[in-house]
PDB file of C-alpha atoms in Angstrom:
ATOM      1  CA  MET L   1    -129.784 246.380 -18.266  1.00 35.00           C
ATOM      2  CA  ALA L   2    -130.567 244.881 -14.863  1.00 36.00           C
ATOM      3  CA  ASN L   3    -126.888 244.286 -14.116  1.00 39.00           C
ATOM      4  CA  VAL L   4    -125.684 247.738 -15.189  1.00 41.00           C
ATOM      5  CA  LYS L   5    -124.347 249.789 -12.312  1.00 50.00           C
ATOM      6  CA  ILE L   6    -125.563 253.376 -12.185  1.00 57.00           C
ATOM      7  CA  PRO L   7    -122.589 255.775 -12.514  1.00 69.00           C
ATOM      8  CA  ALA L   8    -121.743 257.633  -9.326  1.00 79.00           C
ATOM      9  CA  TYR L   9    -122.234 261.058 -10.914  1.00 79.00           C
ATOM     10  CA  CYS L  10    -125.851 260.126 -11.790  1.00 73.00           C
ATOM     11  CA  GLN L  11    -126.580 259.284  -8.168  1.00 76.00           C
ATOM     12  CA  VAL L  12    -125.009 262.530  -6.923  1.00 86.00           C
ATOM     13  CA  GLU L  13    -126.830 264.520  -9.595  1.00 83.00           C
ATOM     14  CA  ALA L  14    -130.179 262.930  -8.691  1.00 77.00           C
ATOM     15  CA  ASP L  15    -129.722 263.642  -4.976  1.00 83.00           C
ATOM     16  CA  LEU L  16    -128.778 267.291  -5.513  1.00 88.00           C
ATOM     17  CA  ARG L  17    -131.542 267.831  -8.062  1.00 83.00           C
ATOM     18  CA  ARG L  18    -134.100 266.400  -5.652  1.00 79.00           C
ATOM     19  CA  GLY L  19    -132.840 268.682  -2.892  1.00 84.00           C
ATOM     20  CA  ILE L  20    -133.083 271.777  -5.095  1.00 85.00           C
ATOM     21  CA  LEU L  21    -136.524 270.949  -6.464  1.00 78.00           C
ATOM     22  CA  ARG L  22    -137.888 270.215  -3.000  1.00 75.00           C
ATOM     23  CA  GLY L  23    -136.554 273.446  -1.568  1.00 80.00           C
ATOM     24  CA  GLN L  24    -133.852 271.949   0.657  1.00 84.00           C
ATOM     25  CA  PHE L  25    -131.547 274.523  -0.947  1.00 87.00           C
ATOM     26  CA  SER L  26    -132.826 278.084  -1.291  1.00 86.00           C
ATOM     27  CA  PRO L  27    -132.444 280.193  -4.464  1.00 89.00           C
ATOM     28  CA  MET L  28    -128.933 281.693  -4.650  1.00 92.00           C
ATOM     29  CA  GLN L  29    -127.770 279.552  -1.720  1.00 93.00           C
ATOM     30  CA  ARG L  30    -124.184 278.407  -2.026  1.00 94.00           C
ATOM     31  CA  LEU L  31    -123.827 274.640  -2.262  1.00 94.00           C
ATOM     32  CA  PRO L  32    -121.187 272.812  -0.217  1.00 94.00           C
ATOM     33  CA  THR L  33    -117.725 272.856  -1.762  1.00 94.00           C
ATOM     34  CA  GLU L  34    -116.619 270.132  -4.145  1.00 94.00           C
ATOM     35  CA  GLU L  35    -114.424 268.759  -1.373  1.00 94.00           C
ATOM     36  CA  ASP L  36    -117.336 268.641   1.081  1.00 94.00           C
ATOM     37  CA  LEU L  37    -119.657 267.041  -1.472  1.00 94.00           C
ATOM     38  CA  ALA L  38    -117.018 264.476  -2.403  1.00 94.00           C
ATOM     39  CA  ARG L  39    -116.646 263.612   1.276  1.00 94.00           C
ATOM     40  CA  GLU L  40    -120.413 263.455   1.819  1.00 93.00           C
ATOM     41  CA  PHE L  41    -121.085 261.186  -1.170  1.00 91.00           C
ATOM     42  CA  GLN L  42    -117.782 259.306  -0.820  1.00 93.00           C
ATOM     43  CA  VAL L  43    -116.798 259.915  -4.435  1.00 93.00           C
ATOM     44  CA  SER L  44    -114.048 261.802  -6.252  1.00 94.00           C
ATOM     45  CA  LYS L  45    -114.142 265.525  -7.028  1.00 93.00           C
ATOM     46  CA  ILE L  46    -114.232 264.604 -10.737  1.00 94.00           C
ATOM     47  CA  THR L  47    -117.537 262.830 -10.100  1.00 92.00           C
ATOM     48  CA  ILE L  48    -118.884 265.882  -8.255  1.00 93.00           C
ATOM     49  CA  ARG L  49    -117.850 268.189 -11.101  1.00 93.00           C
ATOM     50  CA  ALA L  50    -119.638 265.982 -13.645  1.00 91.00           C
ATOM     51  CA  ALA L  51    -122.847 266.072 -11.576  1.00 90.00           C
ATOM     52  CA  LEU L  52    -122.667 269.848 -11.091  1.00 93.00           C
ATOM     53  CA  ALA L  53    -122.016 270.408 -14.805  1.00 91.00           C
ATOM     54  CA  ASN L  54    -125.216 268.549 -15.688  1.00 84.00           C
ATOM     55  CA  LEU L  55    -127.215 270.530 -13.116  1.00 88.00           C
ATOM     56  CA  ALA L  56    -125.783 273.761 -14.516  1.00 89.00           C
ATOM     57  CA  ALA L  57    -126.844 272.706 -18.028  1.00 81.00           C
ATOM     58  CA  GLU L  58    -130.390 272.238 -16.689  1.00 78.00           C
ATOM     59  CA  GLY L  59    -130.371 275.728 -15.224  1.00 82.00           C
ATOM     60  CA  LEU L  60    -130.625 274.526 -11.631  1.00 86.00           C
ATOM     61  CA  VAL L  61    -127.228 275.815 -10.455  1.00 91.00           C
ATOM     62  CA  ILE L  62    -124.768 278.553 -11.413  1.00 93.00           C
ATOM     63  CA  LYS L  63    -121.007 278.284 -11.079  1.00 91.00           C
ATOM     64  CA  LYS L  64    -119.256 281.496 -10.062  1.00 91.00           C
ATOM     65  CA  HIS L  65    -115.533 281.522 -10.628  1.00 87.00           C
ATOM     66  CA  GLY L  66    -113.642 281.658  -7.362  1.00 88.00           C
ATOM     67  CA  LYS L  67    -116.833 281.665  -5.280  1.00 91.00           C
ATOM     68  CA  GLY L  68    -118.366 278.238  -5.754  1.00 93.00           C
ATOM     69  CA  THR L  69    -121.640 276.808  -7.042  1.00 95.00           C
ATOM     70  CA  PHE L  70    -124.975 278.426  -6.213  1.00 94.00           C
ATOM     71  CA  VAL L  71    -128.595 277.447  -6.661  1.00 93.00           C
ATOM     72  CA  ALA L  72    -130.105 279.428  -9.546  1.00 90.00           C
ATOM     73  CA  LYS L  73    -132.123 282.533  -8.719  1.00 85.00           C
ATOM     74  CA  ASN L  74    -135.264 281.031 -10.240  1.00 78.00           C
ATOM     75  CA  PRO L  75    -134.704 277.278 -10.237  1.00 72.00           C
ATOM     76  CA  ILE L  76    -137.272 275.105 -11.932  1.00 65.00           C
ATOM     77  CA  LYS L  77    -139.903 274.072  -9.441  1.00 61.00           C
ATOM     78  CA  LYS L  78    -141.307 270.575  -9.265  1.00 56.00           C
ATOM     79  CA  GLN L  79    -144.540 270.321 -11.209  1.00 61.00           C
ATOM     80  CA  VAL L  80    -147.500 268.335  -9.923  1.00 59.00           C
ATOM     81  CA  VAL L  81    -149.121 266.518 -12.815  1.00 63.00           C
ATOM     82  CA  PHE L  82    -152.639 265.224 -12.336  1.00 59.00           C
ATOM     83  CA  ILE L  83    -152.648 261.932 -14.148  1.00 59.00           C
ATOM     84  CA  GLY L  84    -156.109 260.610 -14.887  1.00 61.00           C
ATOM     85  CA  ASP L  85    -157.646 260.094 -18.320  1.00 60.00           C
ATOM     86  CA  VAL L  86    -155.634 260.953 -21.414  1.00 57.00           C
ATOM     87  CA  GLN L  87    -157.531 264.153 -22.155  1.00 62.00           C
ATOM     88  CA  SER L  88    -156.988 265.758 -18.739  1.00 67.00           C
ATOM     89  CA  PHE L  89    -153.324 264.818 -18.810  1.00 67.00           C
ATOM     90  CA  VAL L  90    -152.821 266.387 -22.240  1.00 66.00           C
ATOM     91  CA  GLN L  91    -154.649 269.555 -21.228  1.00 68.00           C
ATOM     92  CA  HIS L  92    -152.492 269.955 -18.119  1.00 69.00           C
ATOM     93  CA  ALA L  93    -149.242 269.350 -20.024  1.00 69.00           C
ATOM     94  CA  GLU L  94    -150.286 271.880 -22.657  1.00 70.00           C
ATOM     95  CA  LYS L  95    -150.641 274.595 -20.017  1.00 71.00           C
ATOM     96  CA  GLU L  96    -147.367 273.861 -18.224  1.00 72.00           C
ATOM     97  CA  PHE L  97    -144.819 273.116 -20.940  1.00 78.00           C
ATOM     98  CA  LYS L  98    -143.715 274.396 -24.325  1.00 83.00           C
ATOM     99  CA  VAL L  99    -143.692 271.837 -27.128  1.00 87.00           C
ATOM    100  CA  LYS L 100    -141.119 271.081 -29.821  1.00 88.00           C
ATOM    101  CA  LEU L 101    -141.802 268.713 -32.719  1.00 91.00           C
ATOM    102  CA  LEU L 102    -138.981 266.254 -33.358  1.00 91.00           C
ATOM    103  CA  ALA L 103    -140.478 263.978 -36.019  1.00 92.00           C
ATOM    104  CA  LEU L 104    -143.633 263.314 -38.038  1.00 95.00           C
ATOM    105  CA  GLU L 105    -143.107 260.281 -40.224  1.00 95.00           C
ATOM    106  CA  THR L 106    -144.273 256.811 -41.177  1.00 96.00           C
ATOM    107  CA  ARG L 107    -142.184 253.692 -40.812  1.00 96.00           C
ATOM    108  CA  ARG L 108    -142.627 249.941 -40.907  1.00 97.00           C
ATOM    109  CA  ILE L 109    -144.086 248.569 -37.713  1.00 96.00           C
ATOM    110  CA  ARG L 110    -141.178 246.146 -37.430  1.00 95.00           C
ATOM    111  CA  ASP L 111    -138.800 249.137 -37.320  1.00 94.00           C
ATOM    112  CA  THR L 112    -140.467 250.708 -34.272  1.00 94.00           C
ATOM    113  CA  ARG L 113    -139.547 250.125 -30.637  1.00 88.00           C
ATOM    114  CA  MET L 114    -142.703 248.096 -29.969  1.00 92.00           C
ATOM    115  CA  PRO L 115    -143.576 246.051 -33.111  1.00 95.00           C
ATOM    116  CA  GLN L 116    -145.496 243.226 -31.444  1.00 95.00           C
ATOM    117  CA  GLU L 117    -147.647 245.557 -29.386  1.00 95.00           C
ATOM    118  CA  LEU L 118    -148.517 247.695 -32.399  1.00 96.00           C
ATOM    119  CA  THR L 119    -149.341 244.752 -34.660  1.00 96.00           C
ATOM    120  CA  ASP L 120    -151.618 243.334 -31.968  1.00 96.00           C
ATOM    121  CA  PHE L 121    -153.398 246.619 -31.236  1.00 97.00           C
ATOM    122  CA  PHE L 122    -153.870 247.882 -34.804  1.00 97.00           C
ATOM    123  CA  GLN L 123    -154.300 244.368 -36.237  1.00 95.00           C
ATOM    124  CA  LEU L 124    -151.699 245.020 -38.905  1.00 95.00           C
ATOM    125  CA  LYS L 125    -148.659 243.135 -40.186  1.00 95.00           C
ATOM    126  CA  SER L 126    -145.109 243.917 -39.158  1.00 94.00           C
ATOM    127  CA  GLU L 127    -144.258 245.130 -42.675  1.00 96.00           C
ATOM    128  CA  ASP L 128    -147.197 247.566 -42.725  1.00 97.00           C
ATOM    129  CA  ARG L 129    -146.475 251.238 -42.158  1.00 97.00           C
ATOM    130  CA  ILE L 130    -147.499 253.162 -39.056  1.00 97.00           C
ATOM    131  CA  GLY L 131    -147.485 256.878 -38.311  1.00 97.00           C
ATOM    132  CA  VAL L 132    -144.937 257.950 -35.683  1.00 97.00           C
ATOM    133  CA  ILE L 133    -144.893 261.369 -34.002  1.00 96.00           C
ATOM    134  CA  HIS L 134    -142.236 262.471 -31.521  1.00 94.00           C
ATOM    135  CA  ARG L 135    -142.475 265.736 -29.577  1.00 93.00           C
ATOM    136  CA  ILE L 136    -140.750 266.966 -26.452  1.00 90.00           C
ATOM    137  CA  ARG L 137    -142.172 269.331 -23.869  1.00 87.00           C
ATOM    138  CA  LEU L 138    -139.805 271.746 -22.204  1.00 84.00           C
ATOM    139  CA  LEU L 139    -139.840 273.445 -18.835  1.00 76.00           C
ATOM    140  CA  LYS L 140    -137.826 276.581 -19.518  1.00 70.00           C
ATOM    141  CA  ARG L 141    -135.158 275.018 -21.751  1.00 73.00           C
ATOM    142  CA  THR L 142    -135.073 271.615 -20.058  1.00 77.00           C
ATOM    143  CA  PRO L 143    -136.665 268.620 -21.853  1.00 83.00           C
ATOM    144  CA  VAL L 144    -138.885 267.026 -19.216  1.00 83.00           C
ATOM    145  CA  MET L 145    -141.311 264.983 -21.313  1.00 87.00           C
ATOM    146  CA  LEU L 146    -141.199 262.986 -24.561  1.00 91.00           C
ATOM    147  CA  ILE L 147    -144.538 262.323 -26.249  1.00 92.00           C
ATOM    148  CA  GLU L 148    -144.602 259.421 -28.705  1.00 95.00           C
ATOM    149  CA  ASN L 149    -147.763 258.767 -30.739  1.00 96.00           C
ATOM    150  CA  PHE L 150    -148.520 255.890 -33.077  1.00 97.00           C
ATOM    151  CA  LEU L 151    -151.507 256.034 -35.437  1.00 96.00           C
ATOM    152  CA  ARG L 152    -152.475 254.570 -38.777  1.00 96.00           C
ATOM    153  CA  ALA L 153    -150.271 255.764 -41.637  1.00 96.00           C
ATOM    154  CA  GLU L 154    -153.199 257.152 -43.644  1.00 95.00           C
ATOM    155  CA  LEU L 155    -154.022 259.492 -40.747  1.00 95.00           C
ATOM    156  CA  ALA L 156    -150.415 260.561 -40.177  1.00 95.00           C
ATOM    157  CA  ASP L 157    -150.072 261.349 -43.898  1.00 95.00           C
ATOM    158  CA  ARG L 158    -152.800 263.990 -43.553  1.00 94.00           C
ATOM    159  CA  LEU L 159    -150.947 265.879 -40.820  1.00 95.00           C
ATOM    160  CA  THR L 160    -148.213 268.499 -41.208  1.00 93.00           C
ATOM    161  CA  PRO L 161    -145.474 269.767 -38.880  1.00 92.00           C
ATOM    162  CA  ASP L 162    -147.342 273.065 -38.592  1.00 91.00           C
ATOM    163  CA  ASP L 163    -150.400 271.188 -37.291  1.00 89.00           C
ATOM    164  CA  LEU L 164    -148.394 269.790 -34.386  1.00 89.00           C
ATOM    165  CA  ALA L 165    -146.120 272.722 -33.623  1.00 81.00           C
ATOM    166  CA  VAL L 166    -148.453 274.101 -30.950  1.00 75.00           C
ATOM    167  CA  GLU L 167    -151.645 272.145 -30.448  1.00 81.00           C
ATOM    168  CA  PRO L 168    -151.983 268.647 -28.912  1.00 83.00           C
ATOM    169  CA  LEU L 169    -152.462 265.794 -31.349  1.00 88.00           C
ATOM    170  CA  GLN L 170    -155.979 265.027 -30.107  1.00 86.00           C
ATOM    171  CA  ARG L 171    -157.137 268.576 -30.850  1.00 87.00           C
ATOM    172  CA  VAL L 172    -155.528 268.523 -34.289  1.00 92.00           C
ATOM    173  CA  LEU L 173    -157.210 265.234 -35.189  1.00 93.00           C
ATOM    174  CA  LYS L 174    -160.579 266.543 -34.060  1.00 92.00           C
ATOM    175  CA  LYS L 175    -160.289 269.878 -35.897  1.00 91.00           C
ATOM    176  CA  LYS L 176    -158.696 268.623 -39.099  1.00 91.00           C
ATOM    177  CA  LEU L 177    -160.091 265.125 -39.512  1.00 92.00           C
ATOM    178  CA  GLY L 178    -163.183 265.159 -37.301  1.00 93.00           C
ATOM    179  CA  LEU L 179    -161.846 262.262 -35.240  1.00 93.00           C
ATOM    180  CA  GLU L 180    -162.093 261.955 -31.478  1.00 91.00           C
ATOM    181  CA  PHE L 181    -161.453 258.983 -29.250  1.00 91.00           C
ATOM    182  CA  ALA L 182    -164.290 257.526 -27.205  1.00 91.00           C
ATOM    183  CA  ARG L 183    -162.447 255.170 -24.877  1.00 92.00           C
ATOM    184  CA  SER L 184    -158.949 254.916 -23.462  1.00 90.00           C
ATOM    185  CA  GLU L 185    -156.939 252.538 -21.317  1.00 91.00           C
ATOM    186  CA  THR L 186    -153.866 253.884 -19.543  1.00 87.00           C
ATOM    187  CA  TYR L 187    -150.987 252.590 -17.458  1.00 87.00           C
ATOM    188  CA  LEU L 188    -148.164 254.153 -15.448  1.00 85.00           C
ATOM    189  CA  GLU L 189    -144.842 252.400 -14.986  1.00 87.00           C
ATOM    190  CA  SER L 190    -141.151 253.060 -14.417  1.00 85.00           C
ATOM    191  CA  VAL L 191    -138.814 252.280 -17.329  1.00 85.00           C
ATOM    192  CA  SER L 192    -135.210 252.813 -18.348  1.00 75.00           C
ATOM    193  CA  GLY L 193    -132.634 251.661 -20.824  1.00 62.00           C
ATOM    194  CA  ASP L 194    -133.987 252.799 -24.207  1.00 76.00           C
ATOM    195  CA  PRO L 195    -131.217 254.603 -26.120  1.00 80.00           C
ATOM    196  CA  ASP L 196    -133.552 256.461 -28.508  1.00 83.00           C
ATOM    197  CA  VAL L 197    -135.784 257.797 -25.741  1.00 86.00           C
ATOM    198  CA  ALA L 198    -132.810 258.813 -23.597  1.00 79.00           C
ATOM    199  CA  LYS L 199    -131.223 260.648 -26.538  1.00 79.00           C
ATOM    200  CA  MET L 200    -134.386 262.613 -27.367  1.00 83.00           C
ATOM    201  CA  LEU L 201    -134.857 263.595 -23.724  1.00 81.00           C
ATOM    202  CA  GLY L 202    -131.187 264.303 -23.127  1.00 72.00           C
ATOM    203  CA  ALA L 203    -131.270 261.784 -20.268  1.00 71.00           C
ATOM    204  CA  ASP L 204    -128.787 259.140 -19.209  1.00 67.00           C
ATOM    205  CA  ILE L 205    -129.618 255.791 -20.809  1.00 67.00           C
ATOM    206  CA  ILE L 206    -129.907 254.089 -17.426  1.00 65.00           C
ATOM    207  CA  ALA L 207    -131.811 256.864 -15.691  1.00 71.00           C
ATOM    208  CA  PRO L 208    -135.345 255.802 -14.649  1.00 79.00           C
ATOM    209  CA  LEU L 209    -138.285 257.467 -16.381  1.00 86.00           C
ATOM    210  CA  PHE L 210    -142.018 257.507 -15.739  1.00 86.00           C
ATOM    211  CA  LEU L 211    -143.957 256.062 -18.669  1.00 89.00           C
ATOM    212  CA  TYR L 212    -147.583 257.035 -19.150  1.00 87.00           C
ATOM    213  CA  HIS L 213    -148.805 254.447 -21.669  1.00 90.00           C
ATOM    214  CA  GLY L 214    -152.221 254.691 -23.305  1.00 91.00           C
ATOM    215  CA  TYR L 215    -154.452 252.957 -25.863  1.00 95.00           C
ATOM    216  CA  LEU L 216    -157.272 254.886 -27.534  1.00 94.00           C
ATOM    217  CA  TRP L 217    -160.303 253.691 -29.512  1.00 96.00           C
ATOM    218  CA  LEU L 218    -162.813 255.452 -31.777  1.00 95.00           C
ATOM    219  CA  PRO L 219    -166.574 255.392 -31.005  1.00 95.00           C
ATOM    220  CA  SER L 220    -166.856 252.542 -33.527  1.00 94.00           C
ATOM    221  CA  GLY L 221    -164.461 250.473 -31.410  1.00 94.00           C
ATOM    222  CA  GLU L 222    -161.724 250.725 -34.033  1.00 95.00           C
ATOM    223  CA  PRO L 223    -158.164 251.070 -32.633  1.00 96.00           C
ATOM    224  CA  PHE L 224    -157.207 254.727 -32.926  1.00 95.00           C
ATOM    225  CA  GLU L 225    -153.864 255.499 -31.275  1.00 96.00           C
ATOM    226  CA  VAL L 226    -151.107 254.272 -28.976  1.00 96.00           C
ATOM    227  CA  ALA L 227    -149.487 257.005 -26.878  1.00 93.00           C
ATOM    228  CA  ASN L 228    -146.325 256.877 -24.794  1.00 93.00           C
ATOM    229  CA  ILE L 229    -145.394 259.801 -22.573  1.00 90.00           C
ATOM    230  CA  PHE L 230    -141.936 259.485 -21.022  1.00 91.00           C
ATOM    231  CA  MET L 231    -141.325 261.837 -18.086  1.00 87.00           C
ATOM    232  CA  GLN L 232    -138.227 262.863 -16.160  1.00 82.00           C
ATOM    233  CA  PRO L 233    -139.325 261.774 -12.646  1.00 80.00           C
ATOM    234  CA  ALA L 234    -137.598 264.652 -10.850  1.00 75.00           C
ATOM    235  CA  TYR L 235    -140.165 267.060 -12.297  1.00 77.00           C
ATOM    236  CA  PHE L 236    -143.385 265.163 -11.644  1.00 76.00           C
ATOM    237  CA  LYS L 237    -145.576 263.835  -8.886  1.00 73.00           C
ATOM    238  CA  TYR L 238    -148.452 261.400  -9.240  1.00 72.00           C
ATOM    239  CA  LYS L 239    -151.520 262.602  -7.401  1.00 71.00           C
ATOM    240  CA  LEU L 240    -153.773 259.782  -6.253  1.00 70.00           C
ATOM    241  CA  GLY L 241    -156.548 262.072  -5.057  1.00 66.00           C
ATOM    242  CA  THR L 242    -157.831 263.727  -1.898  1.00 68.00           C
ATOM    243  CA  THR L 243    -159.960 262.499   0.967  1.00 66.00           C
TER     244      THR L 243
END
């Protein structure tokens, strides 16, 4: 993927989205014409139209026939996510975004996106089954976060879609199974290029995403869960702290 050139419409779309979310364009302000934008970005009007169509689908802009394109009356504002331990992150996400369950299933470890990492962490074989949960969190109607959880198949088999329709996985596991993690190790990185993740988030396959990657252990020291949280970077900030 390193040699793939980012399409021009993605670059235009990212620039305009950033400007709207940061308040460079006011609500209901008319954007420059397609001709002016094409001149500014040095691209064709077809490219500009593609970028504006995607922004309209997100609810950030409104096209008015014969008048132009305007910033939405109540555009989505950038959210500041406080990323620390797993629990505080989950609690913050729960307050800010609605959740939609995409999948609750088990599959062979070798059929997941990260077979080697899962076999190493859970100390299982590649042909063993692992529980896989996929949920998206939405800001208004825009998918801004994909949550991917891996846990032992025998635990996943005891969960139901209704369990995960509203409450975070950690709360469900504590209430239903009496399980709660005691230690976690988390990482933050920038990733792109995964077709499955891009499809679930409705993102371009080459668009960069924030990945919040965590490992969780039970009080006994037994491996408990691997969590991946993919985030659309336009909607998040990483707060280091205050001094």
